[in-house]
CSV table of C-alpha atoms in Angstrom, one decimal:
chain,number,residue,atom,x,y,z
V,217,MET,CA,48.3,-68.7,214.9
V,218,PHE,CA,51.2,-70.0,212.7
V,219,PRO,CA,55.4,-68.5,213.7
V,220,LEU,CA,56.9,-66.2,211.3
V,221,ARG,CA,59.8,-68.0,209.3
V,222,PRO,CA,63.2,-67.0,210.3
V,223,PRO,CA,63.8,-65.7,206.8
V,224,LEU,CA,60.9,-63.9,207.2
V,225,LEU,CA,61.3,-62.1,210.1
V,226,ARG,CA,65.0,-60.8,209.4
V,227,SER,CA,63.9,-59.2,206.4
V,228,LEU,CA,61.0,-57.3,208.4
V,229,LEU,CA,63.4,-56.3,210.7
V,230,THR,CA,66.3,-55.4,208.5
V,231,ARG,CA,66.4,-51.4,207.0
V,232,ARG,CA,68.5,-50.5,204.6
V,233,SER,CA,69.3,-47.0,203.3
V,234,LEU,CA,66.3,-44.8,201.4
V,235,SER,CA,67.9,-45.7,198.4
V,236,THR,CA,68.0,-48.9,198.0
V,237,ALA,CA,65.4,-50.7,197.9
V,238,PRO,CA,64.1,-53.3,200.6
V,239,ASP,CA,64.5,-57.0,200.2
V,240,PRO,CA,61.6,-58.5,198.8
V,241,LEU,CA,59.7,-61.1,200.8
V,242,PRO,CA,60.7,-64.6,201.1
V,243,LYS,CA,59.1,-66.9,198.2
V,244,ASP,CA,57.6,-69.2,200.8
V,245,ALA,CA,56.1,-66.7,203.1
V,246,ASN,CA,52.8,-67.4,203.9
V,247,TRP,CA,50.8,-64.0,203.9
V,248,PRO,CA,47.8,-64.9,202.2
V,249,LEU,CA,47.3,-67.7,204.5
V,250,TYR,CA,47.7,-65.3,207.7
V,251,LEU,CA,45.7,-62.4,206.3
V,252,SER,CA,42.7,-64.8,206.0
V,253,ILE,CA,42.9,-66.4,209.0
V,254,PHE,CA,43.4,-62.4,210.6
V,255,GLY,CA,40.6,-61.7,208.9
V,256,VAL,CA,38.1,-64.1,209.6
V,257,SER,CA,38.8,-64.2,214.0
V,258,GLY,CA,38.5,-60.9,213.6
V,259,LEU,CA,35.4,-61.0,212.2
V,260,ALA,CA,34.3,-63.7,214.5
V,261,LEU,CA,35.0,-61.5,217.3
V,262,TRP,CA,33.0,-58.6,216.1
V,263,VAL,CA,29.8,-60.7,215.5
V,264,TYR,CA,30.2,-62.1,219.0
V,265,TRP,CA,30.9,-58.9,220.5
V,266,GLN,CA,27.8,-57.4,218.8
V,267,LYS,CA,25.5,-59.8,219.8
V,268,THR,CA,26.4,-60.3,223.3
V,269,GLY,CA,26.3,-56.6,223.7
V,270,GLN,CA,30.5,-56.7,224.8
V,271,LEU,CA,30.9,-54.0,222.1
V,272,GLN,CA,28.4,-51.2,221.4
V,273,TRP,CA,30.6,-48.3,219.8
V,274,ASP,CA,29.0,-45.8,217.3
V,275,PRO,CA,31.6,-43.1,216.1
V,276,VAL,CA,28.9,-41.0,215.1
V,277,LYS,CA,26.6,-41.5,218.3
V,278,ASN,CA,30.0,-41.6,220.5
V,279,ALA,CA,30.8,-38.0,218.9
V,280,GLN,CA,27.5,-36.7,219.4
V,281,GLU,CA,27.0,-37.5,222.8
V,282,ARG,CA,30.4,-35.7,223.6
V,283,ARG,CA,29.9,-32.6,222.2
V,284,ARG,CA,25.9,-32.8,223.3
V,285,GLY,CA,27.3,-33.2,226.5
V,286,PRO,CA,24.7,-34.2,229.8
V,287,THR,CA,21.1,-34.5,229.5
V,288,ALA,CA,18.4,-32.6,231.8
V,289,ALA,CA,16.9,-35.0,234.8
V,290,LEU,CA,14.2,-32.7,235.5
V,291,ASP,CA,11.3,-32.4,233.8
V,292,ARG,CA,9.1,-29.2,233.7
V,293,ASP,CA,5.4,-30.9,233.9
V,294,GLU,CA,5.4,-33.7,236.5
V,295,PHE,CA,7.6,-34.9,239.1
V,296,ARG,CA,10.4,-37.6,239.1
V,297,THR,CA,11.8,-39.3,241.9
V,298,PHE,CA,15.4,-39.2,242.9
V,299,GLU,CA,17.0,-41.1,246.2
V,300,LEU,CA,18.7,-39.3,248.9
V,301,LYS,CA,22.3,-40.0,248.2
V,302,ARG,CA,23.6,-38.5,251.2
V,303,LYS,CA,22.6,-36.0,253.9
V,304,GLU,CA,25.4,-33.8,256.1
V,305,PRO,CA,24.7,-31.3,258.6
V,306,TYR,CA,25.8,-28.2,257.9
V,307,ASN,CA,25.5,-25.6,261.0
V,308,TYR,CA,23.0,-26.7,264.1
V,309,ASN,CA,19.5,-26.3,261.8
V,310,THR,CA,20.9,-26.5,258.6
V,311,SER,CA,21.9,-29.9,255.9
V,312,ARG,CA,23.2,-30.0,252.5
V,313,TYR,CA,21.0,-32.8,251.1
V,314,VAL,CA,22.5,-34.5,247.9
V,315,PHE,CA,20.1,-36.4,246.1
V,316,ALA,CA,21.1,-38.9,243.1
V,317,LEU,CA,20.2,-38.4,239.5
V,318,PRO,CA,20.6,-40.8,236.3
V,319,GLU,CA,23.7,-41.6,235.1
V,320,LYS,CA,24.8,-38.8,232.6
V,321,THR,CA,22.0,-36.5,233.4
V,322,ALA,CA,21.8,-33.0,235.0
V,323,THR,CA,19.6,-30.6,236.2
V,324,LEU,CA,20.3,-28.0,233.7
V,325,LEU,CA,18.5,-25.3,235.1
V,326,PRO,CA,19.1,-22.0,233.4
V,327,VAL,CA,19.9,-19.1,235.7
V,328,ALA,CA,18.2,-18.0,237.5
V,329,ALA,CA,15.6,-21.1,238.0
V,330,CYS,CA,14.6,-23.0,241.4
V,331,VAL,CA,13.1,-26.5,241.4
V,332,LEU,CA,9.5,-27.9,243.6
V,333,LEU,CA,10.3,-30.3,246.3
V,334,LYS,CA,7.6,-32.8,247.9
V,335,ALA,CA,7.6,-36.1,249.1
V,336,ALA,CA,7.8,-38.7,247.1
V,337,ASP,CA,4.5,-40.6,248.2
V,338,ASP,CA,1.6,-38.2,248.4
V,339,GLU,CA,0.1,-41.1,251.1
V,340,THR,CA,2.9,-40.6,253.8
V,341,GLY,CA,4.2,-36.9,253.2
V,342,PRO,CA,3.0,-34.2,254.6
V,343,LYS,CA,-0.1,-32.2,253.9
V,344,ASP,CA,-1.5,-28.3,253.4
V,345,ASP,CA,-4.8,-27.4,255.4
V,346,LYS,CA,-6.5,-28.5,253.0
V,347,GLY,CA,-5.1,-31.7,252.3
V,348,ARG,CA,-2.8,-31.5,249.1
V,349,PRO,CA,0.8,-32.8,249.4
V,350,VAL,CA,3.1,-29.6,250.5
V,351,VAL,CA,5.4,-28.5,247.7
V,352,ARG,CA,8.1,-25.9,248.3
V,353,PRO,CA,10.5,-24.1,245.6
V,354,TYR,CA,14.3,-24.6,246.3
V,355,THR,CA,16.9,-23.3,244.4
V,356,PRO,CA,20.3,-25.8,244.2
V,357,ILE,CA,23.9,-24.5,244.8
V,358,SER,CA,25.6,-27.2,243.1
V,359,ASP,CA,26.3,-26.4,239.7
V,360,SER,CA,23.5,-26.9,236.9
V,361,ARG,CA,26.3,-29.4,234.5
V,362,LYS,CA,26.9,-31.6,237.4
V,363,VAL,CA,26.3,-34.6,236.4
V,364,GLY,CA,24.5,-37.6,238.7
V,365,GLU,CA,24.1,-35.2,241.5
V,366,VAL,CA,22.2,-32.3,242.8
V,367,ASP,CA,23.0,-30.4,245.6
V,368,PHE,CA,20.3,-28.1,248.2
V,369,LEU,CA,21.5,-26.1,251.4
V,370,ILE,CA,17.7,-26.0,253.3
V,371,LYS,CA,17.1,-24.8,256.8
V,372,LYS,CA,14.6,-27.0,259.0
V,373,TYR,CA,12.3,-24.8,260.3
V,374,GLU,CA,10.4,-26.5,263.2
V,375,THR,CA,7.0,-25.4,262.8
V,376,GLY,CA,7.3,-25.9,259.0
V,377,LYS,CA,5.2,-28.3,257.2
V,378,PHE,CA,8.1,-29.6,254.9
V,379,THR,CA,11.3,-28.7,256.6
V,380,PRO,CA,10.8,-31.6,259.5
V,381,TYR,CA,9.8,-34.1,256.8
V,382,LEU,CA,12.9,-33.6,254.8
V,383,SER,CA,15.2,-33.7,257.9
V,384,SER,CA,13.8,-37.1,258.9
V,385,LEU,CA,14.6,-38.8,255.4
V,386,GLU,CA,17.9,-40.8,255.6
V,387,PRO,CA,20.2,-42.1,252.5
V,388,GLY,CA,18.5,-44.3,250.5
V,389,ASP,CA,15.0,-42.4,251.0
V,390,LYS,CA,13.6,-40.7,248.1
V,391,ILE,CA,12.3,-37.3,247.4
V,392,SER,CA,10.3,-35.8,244.4
V,393,ILE,CA,11.8,-32.5,242.1
V,394,LYS,CA,10.1,-30.9,239.2
V,395,GLY,CA,11.5,-28.1,237.3
V,396,PRO,CA,13.2,-26.0,236.4
V,397,LEU,CA,10.6,-22.9,237.6
V,398,PRO,CA,12.3,-19.6,235.4
V,399,LYS,CA,12.8,-16.9,237.8
V,400,PHE,CA,14.9,-14.2,236.2
V,401,ALA,CA,16.8,-14.8,233.0
V,402,TYR,CA,20.2,-13.1,234.0
V,403,GLU,CA,22.1,-11.4,230.5
V,404,PRO,CA,25.5,-10.7,231.3
V,405,ASN,CA,26.4,-7.0,230.8
V,406,LYS,CA,22.9,-6.4,231.0
V,407,PHE,CA,23.6,-4.1,234.0
V,408,SER,CA,26.6,-2.1,235.0
V,409,GLN,CA,25.7,-2.7,238.7
V,410,CYS,CA,23.7,-5.0,240.5
V,411,GLY,CA,22.6,-5.5,244.2
V,412,LEU,CA,21.5,-8.2,245.7
V,413,ILE,CA,19.5,-8.2,249.3
V,414,ALA,CA,19.6,-11.3,251.4
V,415,GLY,CA,18.2,-12.7,254.5
V,416,GLY,CA,18.5,-16.4,255.8
V,417,SER,CA,18.2,-19.0,254.0
V,418,GLY,CA,17.4,-16.2,251.1
V,419,ILE,CA,20.6,-16.7,249.9
V,420,THR,CA,21.3,-19.5,247.5
V,421,PRO,CA,19.8,-18.0,244.5
V,422,MET,CA,21.5,-14.8,245.1
V,423,TYR,CA,24.4,-17.7,245.3
V,424,GLN,CA,23.6,-19.3,241.9
V,425,LEU,CA,23.5,-15.6,240.2
V,426,LEU,CA,26.9,-14.8,241.3
V,427,LYS,CA,28.5,-18.2,240.6
V,428,HIS,CA,27.3,-18.0,237.0
V,429,SER,CA,27.9,-14.1,236.4
V,430,LEU,CA,31.6,-14.0,238.2
V,431,SER,CA,32.0,-17.5,236.3
V,432,ILE,CA,31.8,-16.0,232.1
V,433,PRO,CA,35.4,-13.6,231.7
V,434,GLU,CA,33.4,-11.0,229.1
V,435,ASP,CA,30.7,-10.2,232.1
V,436,LYS,CA,31.7,-7.2,233.2
V,437,THR,CA,29.0,-6.6,235.5
V,438,HIS,CA,29.8,-5.4,239.1
V,439,TRP,CA,27.7,-7.1,242.0
V,440,THR,CA,27.5,-5.5,245.8
V,441,LEU,CA,25.5,-8.2,248.3
V,442,ILE,CA,24.2,-7.3,251.6
V,443,PHE,CA,23.4,-10.6,253.3
V,444,ALA,CA,21.6,-10.4,256.8
V,445,ASN,CA,21.5,-12.6,259.5
V,446,VAL,CA,21.0,-13.2,263.5
V,447,SER,CA,24.3,-14.3,264.4
V,448,ALA,CA,27.6,-15.7,262.7
V,449,LYS,CA,26.2,-19.1,262.7
V,450,ASP,CA,24.1,-18.8,261.0
V,451,ILE,CA,25.4,-17.3,257.9
V,452,LEU,CA,25.1,-20.4,255.1
V,453,LEU,CA,27.8,-20.1,252.4
V,454,LYS,CA,30.2,-18.0,254.2
V,455,GLU,CA,33.4,-19.6,252.7
V,456,GLU,CA,32.1,-19.8,248.9
V,457,PHE,CA,31.3,-15.9,249.1
V,458,ASP,CA,34.6,-15.2,250.7
V,459,ALA,CA,36.5,-16.9,248.0
V,460,LEU,CA,34.2,-15.4,245.6
V,461,ALA,CA,35.0,-12.3,246.4
V,462,GLN,CA,39.1,-12.9,246.6
V,463,ALA,CA,39.1,-14.6,243.6
V,464,HIS,CA,37.3,-10.9,241.7
V,465,PRO,CA,38.1,-8.2,243.9
V,466,ASP,CA,37.0,-5.5,240.8
V,467,ARG,CA,33.2,-7.0,240.7
V,468,LEU,CA,32.5,-8.4,243.7
V,469,ASN,CA,31.7,-6.9,247.4
V,470,VAL,CA,30.1,-8.9,250.5
V,471,VAL,CA,28.7,-7.1,253.5
V,472,TYR,CA,27.6,-9.2,256.3
V,473,VAL,CA,24.9,-7.7,258.5
V,474,LEU,CA,24.3,-9.4,261.8
V,475,ASP,CA,21.7,-9.0,264.2
V,476,LYS,CA,23.5,-10.1,267.7
V,477,PRO,CA,27.0,-10.0,266.2
V,478,GLU,CA,29.6,-11.5,268.5
V,479,LYS,CA,32.8,-9.8,269.7
V,480,GLY,CA,34.9,-8.7,267.1
V,481,PHE,CA,32.6,-8.5,264.2
V,482,THR,CA,33.4,-5.3,262.5
V,483,GLY,CA,30.1,-5.5,259.9
V,484,PRO,CA,26.8,-3.6,260.1
V,485,THR,CA,24.3,-4.7,262.7
V,486,GLY,CA,20.4,-4.7,263.1
V,487,TYR,CA,18.7,-4.7,260.3
V,488,VAL,CA,18.6,-3.8,256.8
V,489,THR,CA,17.9,-0.2,256.3
V,490,LYS,CA,17.6,2.3,254.2
V,491,GLU,CA,20.9,4.4,255.0
V,492,LEU,CA,22.4,1.1,254.8
V,493,ILE,CA,21.3,0.7,251.1
V,494,LYS,CA,22.2,4.1,250.2
V,495,GLN,CA,25.9,3.4,251.5
V,496,HIS,CA,26.3,-0.3,249.9
V,497,LEU,CA,24.1,-0.3,246.6
V,498,PRO,CA,23.9,1.2,243.3
V,499,GLY,CA,21.0,3.9,243.5
V,500,PRO,CA,18.1,4.6,241.3
V,501,GLU,CA,20.1,7.3,239.0
V,502,LEU,CA,21.3,4.8,236.8
V,503,GLY,CA,18.4,3.7,235.5
V,504,GLU,CA,17.7,0.5,233.3
V,505,LYS,CA,21.9,0.2,233.7
V,506,THR,CA,20.7,-1.2,238.0
V,507,LYS,CA,19.3,-4.1,239.1
V,508,LEU,CA,18.5,-4.8,242.6
V,509,PHE,CA,17.5,-8.5,243.9
V,510,VAL,CA,15.7,-9.0,247.2
V,511,CYS,CA,15.2,-12.9,248.6
V,512,GLY,CA,14.7,-13.9,252.8
V,513,PRO,CA,11.9,-14.3,255.2
V,514,PRO,CA,8.8,-12.1,254.2
V,515,GLY,CA,9.0,-10.3,256.9
V,516,GLN,CA,12.3,-8.6,255.7
V,517,VAL,CA,11.4,-8.7,252.2
V,518,ALA,CA,8.0,-6.7,252.8
V,519,ALA,CA,10.4,-4.4,254.6
V,520,VAL,CA,13.2,-3.7,252.1
V,521,ALA,CA,11.0,-3.7,249.0
V,522,GLY,CA,6.9,-4.9,250.0
V,523,LYS,CA,5.4,-8.2,250.0
V,524,LYS,CA,5.3,-10.1,247.1
V,525,ALA,CA,1.7,-11.7,246.0
V,526,GLY,CA,2.0,-14.9,245.7
V,527,MET,CA,4.3,-15.9,242.7
V,528,LYS,CA,3.9,-12.7,241.4
V,529,GLN,CA,6.4,-9.5,242.1
V,530,GLY,CA,3.3,-7.5,243.9
V,531,GLU,CA,3.6,-3.6,243.7
V,532,LEU,CA,7.3,-2.6,245.2
V,533,GLY,CA,7.2,-0.9,249.0
V,534,GLY,CA,9.5,-0.6,251.6
V,535,ALA,CA,12.8,0.9,252.2
V,536,LEU,CA,13.2,0.7,248.2
V,537,LYS,CA,10.4,2.4,247.1
V,538,ASP,CA,11.2,5.7,249.9
V,539,LEU,CA,14.9,5.5,247.8
V,540,GLY,CA,13.0,6.4,244.5
V,541,TYR,CA,14.1,2.5,242.7
V,542,THR,CA,11.1,1.4,240.7
V,543,GLU,CA,9.5,-1.8,240.5
V,544,ASP,CA,11.6,-2.1,237.0
V,545,GLN,CA,14.9,-2.1,238.8
V,546,VAL,CA,13.8,-4.5,241.7
V,547,PHE,CA,13.4,-8.2,241.3
V,548,LYS,CA,11.9,-10.2,244.0
V,549,PHE,CA,13.1,-13.7,244.4
């Protein structure tokens, strides 16, 4: 680069009043030469960066990507393999599993929806009684737009076919995931009051529903959750539910039920009964303005709402039928 001559530098730094025209550029200024050098140098740098891949800038493409947000990491028609990033103990029989997703992707699950998990290697993974790979549905607890990760809270069943295998995985090991599998298409303000009855690890779809609804300012739906467990140490996501209830006292009420309560517990004890449902949840007289969701161990679901028929809802039964609810008012996860 050529240095600026003193007369030129002085003329560039001198400012006069608006009523006086600025000094003309000195006659000996080499502006055409400077501009041509800068232009040629800039063009050369641009070509070099493009060829070496050090500069990849498409204003239109980048604006579209920012507007679109993350892309979907999953495929509903085939399993994709993901690496276990972290495994964190949650309590004595449940762990949080965090799987890595590709860069700039997220699960983008609709609410409510789950995914299917199976071993990444069908040959070494668990098999069912017919020799087929074991596949299990789970609902992530992380936000569906969380980029680069997906979190699951999964309880280990010692006699189960899949969770002992899952609990044996270490960071760096892989799992296969397929989804989403839509379960219930939630619409804000479609219902004025909703009831949730959950037991044990069946709480995750309820958490997905509540987080989604309560994050929508214009949604005025009121929720009541009855969450049944054996003891206090079995309550999953309690801190999260308590925080949601505190942040939305006009929209969420949480009722914890324990079968074997510790000293000082003041909530209901035993099982989820007709009396408990009638006391806390919206009644069937609200018609189409109410909806009850049920998820938990098969025995609890059967006692509360009747058995599911595989992936289908099955006939309504149990306590909810006795209380007068209709099949349209109840959904079983």
